[in-house]
Coordinates of N, CA and C and ligand atoms in Angstrom, one line a residue:
X1 N -82.3 161.9 -72.7 CA -81.9 163.1 -72.0 C -82.9 163.4 -70.8
X2 N -82.4 163.7 -69.6 CA -83.4 164.0 -68.5 C -83.8 165.4 -68.6
X3 N -85.1 165.5 -68.4 CA -85.8 166.8 -68.7 C -85.6 167.8 -67.5
X4 N -85.2 169.0 -67.9 CA -85.0 170.1 -67.0 C -86.3 170.5 -66.4
X5 N -86.4 170.7 -65.1 CA -87.7 171.1 -64.4 C -87.8 172.5 -64.5
X6 N -89.0 173.1 -64.5 CA -89.2 174.5 -64.4 C -89.1 174.9 -62.9
X7 N -88.9 176.2 -62.6 CA -88.9 176.6 -61.2 C -90.1 176.2 -60.5
X8 N -91.3 176.2 -61.0 CA -92.4 176.0 -60.3 C -92.6 174.4 -60.1
X9 N -92.1 173.7 -61.1 CA -92.1 172.2 -60.9 C -91.0 171.8 -59.8
X10 N -89.9 172.5 -59.8 CA -88.9 172.1 -58.8 C -89.5 172.5 -57.4
X11 N -90.1 173.7 -57.3 CA -90.6 174.1 -56.0 C -91.6 173.2 -55.5
X12 N -92.4 172.7 -56.4 CA -93.5 171.7 -55.9 C -92.9 170.4 -55.3
X13 N -91.6 170.1 -55.6 CA -90.9 168.9 -55.2 C -90.0 169.1 -54.0
X14 N -89.8 170.3 -53.5 CA -88.8 170.6 -52.6 C -89.1 169.9 -51.2
X15 N -90.3 169.8 -50.8 CA -90.6 169.2 -49.4 C -90.1 170.2 -48.3
X16 N -89.9 169.7 -47.2 CA -89.6 170.5 -46.0 C -88.2 170.9 -45.7
X17 N -87.4 170.0 -46.2 CA -86.0 170.1 -45.8 C -85.0 170.8 -46.8
X18 N -85.5 171.0 -48.0 CA -84.7 171.5 -49.0 C -85.1 172.9 -49.5
X19 N -84.1 173.6 -49.9 CA -84.4 175.0 -50.5 C -83.8 175.0 -51.8
X20 N -84.3 175.9 -52.6 CA -83.8 176.1 -54.0 C -83.3 177.5 -54.2
X21 N -82.1 177.5 -54.8 CA -81.4 178.8 -55.3 C -81.1 178.6 -56.8
X22 N -81.9 179.2 -57.7 CA -81.6 179.0 -59.0 C -81.8 177.6 -59.4
X23 N -80.7 176.9 -60.0 CA -80.8 175.5 -60.5 C -80.1 174.6 -59.5
X24 N -80.1 175.0 -58.2 CA -79.4 174.1 -57.2 C -80.4 174.0 -55.9
X25 N -80.6 172.8 -55.5 CA -81.3 172.6 -54.3 C -80.3 172.1 -53.2
X26 N -80.6 172.6 -52.0 CA -79.6 172.3 -50.9 C -80.4 172.0 -49.7
X27 N -79.7 171.2 -48.8 CA -80.1 170.8 -47.5 C -79.0 170.8 -46.5
X28 N -79.2 171.3 -45.3 CA -78.2 171.3 -44.3 C -78.7 170.3 -43.3
X29 N -77.7 169.6 -42.6 CA -78.0 168.7 -41.5 C -76.9 168.7 -40.4
X30 N -77.4 168.9 -39.2 CA -76.5 168.8 -38.1 C -76.5 167.4 -37.4
X31 N -75.4 166.9 -37.4 CA -75.3 165.4 -36.9 C -74.8 165.4 -35.4
X32 N -74.8 164.2 -34.8 CA -74.5 164.2 -33.4 C -72.9 164.3 -33.2
X33 N -72.2 164.1 -34.2 CA -70.7 164.1 -34.0 C -70.2 164.1 -35.6
X34 N -68.8 164.5 -35.5 CA -68.2 164.4 -36.8 C -68.2 163.1 -37.4
X35 N -67.9 162.1 -36.6 CA -68.0 160.7 -37.1 C -69.3 160.3 -37.7
X36 N -70.4 160.7 -37.0 CA -71.7 160.4 -37.5 C -71.9 161.2 -38.9
X37 N -71.4 162.3 -39.0 CA -71.5 163.0 -40.4 C -70.7 162.2 -41.4
X38 N -69.6 161.7 -41.1 CA -68.9 160.9 -42.0 C -69.6 159.7 -42.4
X39 N -70.2 159.0 -41.4 CA -71.0 157.8 -41.7 C -72.1 158.2 -42.8
X40 N -72.8 159.3 -42.5 CA -73.8 159.7 -43.4 C -73.3 160.0 -44.8
X41 N -72.1 160.6 -44.9 CA -71.5 160.9 -46.2 C -71.2 159.5 -46.9
X42 N -70.7 158.5 -46.1 CA -70.4 157.2 -46.7 C -71.6 156.6 -47.3
X43 N -72.8 156.7 -46.5 CA -74.0 156.1 -47.0 C -74.6 156.8 -48.3
X44 N -74.4 158.1 -48.2 CA -74.9 158.9 -49.4 C -73.9 158.6 -50.5
X45 N -72.8 158.4 -50.3 CA -71.8 158.1 -51.5 C -72.2 156.8 -52.2
X46 N -72.6 155.8 -51.4 CA -73.1 154.5 -52.0 C -74.3 154.8 -52.9
X47 N -75.2 155.6 -52.3 CA -76.5 155.9 -53.2 C -76.1 156.7 -54.4
X48 N -75.3 157.6 -54.3 CA -74.8 158.4 -55.3 C -74.2 157.7 -56.5
X49 N -73.3 156.8 -56.0 CA -72.6 156.0 -57.1 C -73.7 155.0 -57.8
X50 N -74.6 154.6 -57.1 CA -75.7 153.6 -57.6 C -76.5 154.4 -58.5
X51 N -76.8 155.7 -58.3 CA -77.6 156.4 -59.2 C -76.8 157.2 -60.3
X52 N -75.4 157.0 -60.2 CA -74.5 157.8 -61.1 C -75.0 159.3 -61.0
X53 N -75.2 159.9 -59.8 CA -75.7 161.1 -59.7 C -75.1 161.6 -58.3
X54 N -74.3 162.7 -58.3 CA -73.5 163.0 -57.2 C -73.8 164.4 -56.7
X55 N -74.0 164.5 -55.3 CA -74.1 165.8 -54.7 C -72.8 166.5 -54.4
X56 N -72.9 167.8 -54.4 CA -71.7 168.5 -53.7 C -72.0 168.3 -52.2
X57 N -70.9 168.0 -51.5 CA -71.1 167.8 -50.0 C -70.1 168.7 -49.3
X58 N -70.6 169.6 -48.5 CA -69.8 170.4 -47.7 C -69.8 169.9 -46.2
X59 N -68.6 169.6 -45.7 CA -68.5 169.0 -44.3 C -67.8 170.0 -43.4
X60 N -68.6 170.5 -42.4 CA -67.9 171.4 -41.4 C -68.3 170.8 -40.0
X61 N -67.2 170.1 -39.5 CA -67.4 169.5 -38.1 C -68.6 168.5 -38.3
X62 N -69.7 168.8 -37.6 CA -70.8 167.9 -37.7 C -72.0 168.4 -38.5
X63 N -71.7 169.4 -39.3 CA -72.8 170.0 -40.1 C -72.5 169.7 -41.6
X64 N -73.4 169.0 -42.2 CA -73.3 168.7 -43.6 C -74.3 169.5 -44.4
X65 N -73.8 170.0 -45.5 CA -74.6 170.7 -46.5 C -74.5 169.9 -47.8
X66 N -75.8 169.4 -48.3 CA -75.8 168.7 -49.6 C -76.3 169.7 -50.7
X67 N -75.8 169.7 -51.8 CA -76.3 170.6 -52.9 C -76.4 169.7 -54.1
X68 N -77.5 169.9 -54.9 CA -77.8 168.9 -56.0 C -78.2 169.9 -57.1
X69 N -77.6 169.5 -58.3 CA -78.1 170.0 -59.6 C -77.6 169.0 -60.6
X70 N -78.2 169.0 -61.8 CA -77.8 168.0 -62.8 C -76.9 168.8 -63.8
X71 N -75.6 168.6 -63.6 CA -74.7 169.4 -64.4 C -74.8 169.1 -65.8
X72 N -75.0 167.8 -66.2 CA -75.0 167.5 -67.6 C -76.3 168.1 -68.4
X73 N -77.3 168.5 -67.6 CA -78.5 169.1 -68.1 C -78.5 170.6 -68.0
X74 N -77.6 171.1 -67.1 CA -77.6 172.5 -66.8 C -78.8 173.0 -66.1
X75 N -79.4 172.1 -65.3 CA -80.5 172.5 -64.4 C -80.9 171.4 -63.5
X76 N -82.1 171.7 -62.9 CA -82.7 170.7 -61.9 C -83.6 169.5 -62.7
X77 N -83.2 168.4 -62.4 CA -84.1 167.3 -63.0 C -84.5 166.4 -62.0
X78 N -85.3 165.4 -62.3 CA -85.8 164.3 -61.4 C -84.7 163.7 -60.7
X79 N -83.6 163.5 -61.4 CA -82.5 162.9 -60.7 C -82.0 163.6 -59.3
X80 N -82.1 164.9 -59.3 CA -81.8 165.6 -58.2 C -82.8 165.4 -57.1
X81 N -84.1 165.3 -57.3 CA -85.1 165.1 -56.3 C -85.0 163.7 -55.9
X82 N -84.8 162.7 -56.7 CA -84.7 161.3 -56.4 C -83.7 161.0 -55.4
X83 N -82.4 161.6 -55.7 CA -81.4 161.5 -54.7 C -81.6 162.3 -53.4
X84 N -82.2 163.4 -53.5 CA -82.6 164.1 -52.4 C -83.5 163.4 -51.4
X85 N -84.5 162.6 -52.0 CA -85.4 161.8 -51.2 C -84.5 160.7 -50.4
X86 N -83.6 160.2 -51.2 CA -82.7 159.2 -50.6 C -81.9 159.7 -49.4
X87 N -81.4 160.9 -49.7 CA -80.6 161.6 -48.6 C -81.5 161.9 -47.4
X88 N -82.7 162.3 -47.6 CA -83.7 162.5 -46.5 C -83.8 161.1 -45.7
X89 N -84.0 160.1 -46.5 CA -84.3 158.8 -45.8 C -83.0 158.4 -44.9
X90 N -81.8 158.5 -45.5 CA -80.6 158.2 -44.6 C -80.7 159.0 -43.4
X91 N -81.0 160.3 -43.5 CA -81.0 161.2 -42.3 C -82.1 160.8 -41.3
X92 N -83.3 160.5 -41.9 CA -84.4 160.1 -41.0 C -84.2 158.8 -40.3
X93 N -83.3 157.9 -40.8 CA -83.1 156.6 -40.2 C -82.0 156.7 -39.1
X94 N -81.5 157.7 -38.8 CA -80.4 157.9 -37.8 C -81.0 157.6 -36.4
Ligands
LIG1 C1 -70.4 160.2 -66.7 C2 -71.3 160.3 -65.5 O1 -72.4 159.5 -65.8 C3 -71.7 161.7 -65.4 O2 -70.8 162.7 -65.3 C4 -72.7 161.9 -64.2 C5 -72.0 161.7 -62.9 N1 -72.7 162.3 -61.8 C6 -73.4 163.5 -62.0 N2 -73.9 164.2 -60.9 C7 -74.6 165.3 -61.1 N3 -75.0 166.0 -59.9 N4 -74.9 165.8 -62.3 C8 -74.6 165.2 -63.4 O3 -74.8 165.6 -64.5 C9 -73.7 163.9 -63.2 N5 -73.3 163.2 -64.3

């Protein structure tokens, strides 16, 4: 069972790009184009599948919003922050 993080534990792991609202962390990213946004989604999809942990992804033209929470645990866990880090790496590598 993946352990649920407390609010303070979660806030310590947020970093600069993510915000927390309750048991959900989110990050917005504005890309150069709609097609680049879709490329990012494709890359994140591969990482999510490999981790068996999937973000909610909102696509609005070239703005992506990723939301993470561990549904099976009913809160934030290390899985959310591990995938968030991977999402940050995809975006930083553009
Ligand atoms: C059966 C499968 O392993 C589970 O449903 C996985 C899939 N992806 C998931 N993604 C997220 N964000 N939370 C989960 O609890 C989760 N569980």
